Amino acid sequence: MKKKEEDFMREAIRLSRESVKNGGGPFGAVIVKDGKIIAAASNKVTQENDPTAHAEVSAIREASKKLKTFNLSGCEIYTSCEPCPMCFGAVYWARLDKLFFANTKQDAKAIGFDDSFIYEEIDLPHKNRKIPNIQILRDEALVAFTDWEKKEDKKEY
C-alpha cells in the first residue's frame, strides 16, 4: 500500500470519527483525482433526515458537482467502511476507477449496521419481498423507453 493511499484512507477514517462526535453515523469517504482529494463527506443521515445521505453518496455528489460530470472515471473513492448496497451501486454508476475500504460489512453488522437483509431481498421474487413490489402501467411507462431509444441527441450515461 502506498503512503498516499494510506493518507487518503486516514482522512476518510477521521471523517467517520468526526461524524460520530457530531451525531452522525460512523462513516466517512473521500474521492481522489490526480493524487488530490476533491470531495470529502461523512454520514449525515440523522442530521439531514435523509436516508441517502451516506458518506459515499454525499462524496460522489460533491465530486460530480465540482467536476461538472456524472462520470467520475479517473477518480478513486476511499471509504471508512465497505459500502452498503446503495453506496456500492453508486460507486459503479459513478464509474469510479477504484474503491478502497477499511472496515468490513461484518464489522458494520457487529455494531448494528446490518445490510444483509437488502442483499437477501434483491434475490427474492418481487412477490416475496418484505416491502410489496407491485408492477403497474408497464405499457405506458415503456413509451419513455421508446422515446429514449429514438432520441438522436441523447447524452448516454
PDB file of N, CA and C in Angstrom, residues 11-29 41-47 53-55 80 113:
ATOM      1  N   GLU A  11      -7.891  10.027   6.162  1.00  0.00           N
ATOM      2  CA  GLU A  11      -8.827  11.162   6.115  1.00  0.00           C
ATOM      3  C   GLU A  11     -10.269  10.655   6.159  1.00  0.00           C
ATOM      4  N   ALA A  12     -10.567   9.589   5.446  1.00  0.00           N
ATOM      5  CA  ALA A  12     -11.914   9.010   5.499  1.00  0.00           C
ATOM      6  C   ALA A  12     -12.234   8.531   6.917  1.00  0.00           C
ATOM      7  N   ILE A  13     -11.260   7.929   7.566  1.00  0.00           N
ATOM      8  CA  ILE A  13     -11.445   7.465   8.944  1.00  0.00           C
ATOM      9  C   ILE A  13     -11.634   8.650   9.883  1.00  0.00           C
ATOM     10  N   ARG A  14     -10.845   9.692   9.685  1.00  0.00           N
ATOM     11  CA  ARG A  14     -11.001  10.908  10.511  1.00  0.00           C
ATOM     12  C   ARG A  14     -12.419  11.456  10.385  1.00  0.00           C
ATOM     13  N   LEU A  15     -12.914  11.504   9.147  1.00  0.00           N
ATOM     14  CA  LEU A  15     -14.276  11.991   8.909  1.00  0.00           C
ATOM     15  C   LEU A  15     -15.311  11.099   9.597  1.00  0.00           C
ATOM     16  N   SER A  16     -15.073   9.804   9.626  1.00  0.00           N
ATOM     17  CA  SER A  16     -16.017   8.892  10.278  1.00  0.00           C
ATOM     18  C   SER A  16     -16.060   9.139  11.784  1.00  0.00           C
ATOM     19  N   ARG A  17     -14.917   9.397  12.376  1.00  0.00           N
ATOM     20  CA  ARG A  17     -14.853   9.662  13.819  1.00  0.00           C
ATOM     21  C   ARG A  17     -15.476  11.020  14.148  1.00  0.00           C
ATOM     22  N   GLU A  18     -15.205  11.997  13.293  1.00  0.00           N
ATOM     23  CA  GLU A  18     -15.799  13.328  13.468  1.00  0.00           C
ATOM     24  C   GLU A  18     -17.328  13.238  13.360  1.00  0.00           C
ATOM     25  N   SER A  19     -17.795  12.406  12.445  1.00  0.00           N
ATOM     26  CA  SER A  19     -19.232  12.234  12.259  1.00  0.00           C
ATOM     27  C   SER A  19     -19.896  11.715  13.534  1.00  0.00           C
ATOM     28  N   VAL A  20     -19.263  10.769  14.188  1.00  0.00           N
ATOM     29  CA  VAL A  20     -19.805  10.235  15.444  1.00  0.00           C
ATOM     30  C   VAL A  20     -19.929  11.348  16.477  1.00  0.00           C
ATOM     31  N   LYS A  21     -18.892  12.171  16.592  1.00  0.00           N
ATOM     32  CA  LYS A  21     -18.907  13.282  17.555  1.00  0.00           C
ATOM     33  C   LYS A  21     -20.029  14.272  17.251  1.00  0.00           C
ATOM     34  N   ASN A  22     -20.369  14.421  15.964  1.00  0.00           N
ATOM     35  CA  ASN A  22     -21.388  15.390  15.547  1.00  0.00           C
ATOM     36  C   ASN A  22     -22.792  14.791  15.420  1.00  0.00           C
ATOM     37  N   GLY A  23     -22.957  13.563  15.889  1.00  0.00           N
ATOM     38  CA  GLY A  23     -24.294  12.957  15.883  1.00  0.00           C
ATOM     39  C   GLY A  23     -24.631  12.151  14.647  1.00  0.00           C
ATOM     40  N   GLY A  24     -23.654  11.933  13.776  1.00  0.00           N
ATOM     41  CA  GLY A  24     -23.889  11.134  12.574  1.00  0.00           C
ATOM     42  C   GLY A  24     -23.408   9.709  12.746  1.00  0.00           C
ATOM     43  N   GLY A  25     -23.601   8.923  11.704  1.00  0.00           N
ATOM     44  CA  GLY A  25     -23.118   7.555  11.711  1.00  0.00           C
ATOM     45  C   GLY A  25     -21.608   7.512  11.522  1.00  0.00           C
ATOM     46  N   PRO A  26     -20.973   6.393  11.891  1.00  0.00           N
ATOM     47  CA  PRO A  26     -19.510   6.285  11.877  1.00  0.00           C
ATOM     48  C   PRO A  26     -18.918   5.959  10.511  1.00  0.00           C
ATOM     49  N   PHE A  27     -19.215   6.824   9.533  1.00  0.00           N
ATOM     50  CA  PHE A  27     -18.770   6.567   8.168  1.00  0.00           C
ATOM     51  C   PHE A  27     -18.236   7.846   7.527  1.00  0.00           C
ATOM     52  N   GLY A  28     -17.125   7.713   6.805  1.00  0.00           N
ATOM     53  CA  GLY A  28     -16.535   8.833   6.090  1.00  0.00           C
ATOM     54  C   GLY A  28     -16.011   8.367   4.748  1.00  0.00           C
ATOM     55  N   ALA A  29     -15.930   9.287   3.799  1.00  0.00           N
ATOM     56  CA  ALA A  29     -15.434   8.949   2.464  1.00  0.00           C
ATOM     57  C   ALA A  29     -14.771  10.153   1.824  1.00  0.00           C
ATOM     58  N   ALA A  41     -16.788  13.626   2.608  1.00  0.00           N
ATOM     59  CA  ALA A  41     -18.103  13.665   3.258  1.00  0.00           C
ATOM     60  C   ALA A  41     -18.163  12.629   4.369  1.00  0.00           C
ATOM     61  N   SER A  42     -19.093  12.857   5.265  1.00  0.00           N
ATOM     62  CA  SER A  42     -19.377  11.868   6.306  1.00  0.00           C
ATOM     63  C   SER A  42     -20.862  11.558   6.267  1.00  0.00           C
ATOM     64  N   ASN A  43     -21.253  10.575   7.030  1.00  0.00           N
ATOM     65  CA  ASN A  43     -22.651  10.166   7.081  1.00  0.00           C
ATOM     66  C   ASN A  43     -23.478  11.251   7.776  1.00  0.00           C
ATOM     67  N   LYS A  44     -24.540  11.705   7.108  1.00  0.00           N
ATOM     68  CA  LYS A  44     -25.395  12.754   7.664  1.00  0.00           C
ATOM     69  C   LYS A  44     -26.877  12.342   7.626  1.00  0.00           C
ATOM     70  N   VAL A  45     -27.126  11.049   7.675  1.00  0.00           N
ATOM     71  CA  VAL A  45     -28.496  10.545   7.600  1.00  0.00           C
ATOM     72  C   VAL A  45     -29.373  11.182   8.673  1.00  0.00           C
ATOM     73  N   THR A  46     -28.914  11.155   9.925  1.00  0.00           N
ATOM     74  CA  THR A  46     -29.749  11.660  11.021  1.00  0.00           C
ATOM     75  C   THR A  46     -29.782  13.186  11.084  1.00  0.00           C
ATOM     76  N   GLN A  47     -28.669  13.839  10.733  1.00  0.00           N
ATOM     77  CA  GLN A  47     -28.657  15.305  10.775  1.00  0.00           C
ATOM     78  C   GLN A  47     -29.532  15.914   9.684  1.00  0.00           C
ATOM     79  N   ALA A  53     -28.165  10.027   2.615  1.00  0.00           N
ATOM     80  CA  ALA A  53     -27.023  10.891   2.914  1.00  0.00           C
ATOM     81  C   ALA A  53     -25.862  10.102   3.531  1.00  0.00           C
ATOM     82  N   HIS A  54     -25.545   8.987   2.904  1.00  0.00           N
ATOM     83  CA  HIS A  54     -24.386   8.198   3.321  1.00  0.00           C
ATOM     84  C   HIS A  54     -23.124   8.912   2.850  1.00  0.00           C
ATOM     85  N   ALA A  55     -22.014   8.614   3.486  1.00  0.00           N
ATOM     86  CA  ALA A  55     -20.751   9.292   3.163  1.00  0.00           C
ATOM     87  C   ALA A  55     -20.385   9.131   1.692  1.00  0.00           C
ATOM     88  N   SER A  80     -14.405   4.636   4.846  1.00  0.00           N
ATOM     89  CA  SER A  80     -14.019   4.049   6.125  1.00  0.00           C
ATOM     90  C   SER A  80     -14.625   2.671   6.349  1.00  0.00           C
ATOM     91  N   PHE A 113     -25.231  -2.000  12.041  1.00  0.00           N
ATOM     92  CA  PHE A 113     -25.463  -1.551  10.664  1.00  0.00           C
ATOM     93  C   PHE A 113     -25.436  -2.786   9.751  1.00  0.00           C
TER      94      PHE A 113
END
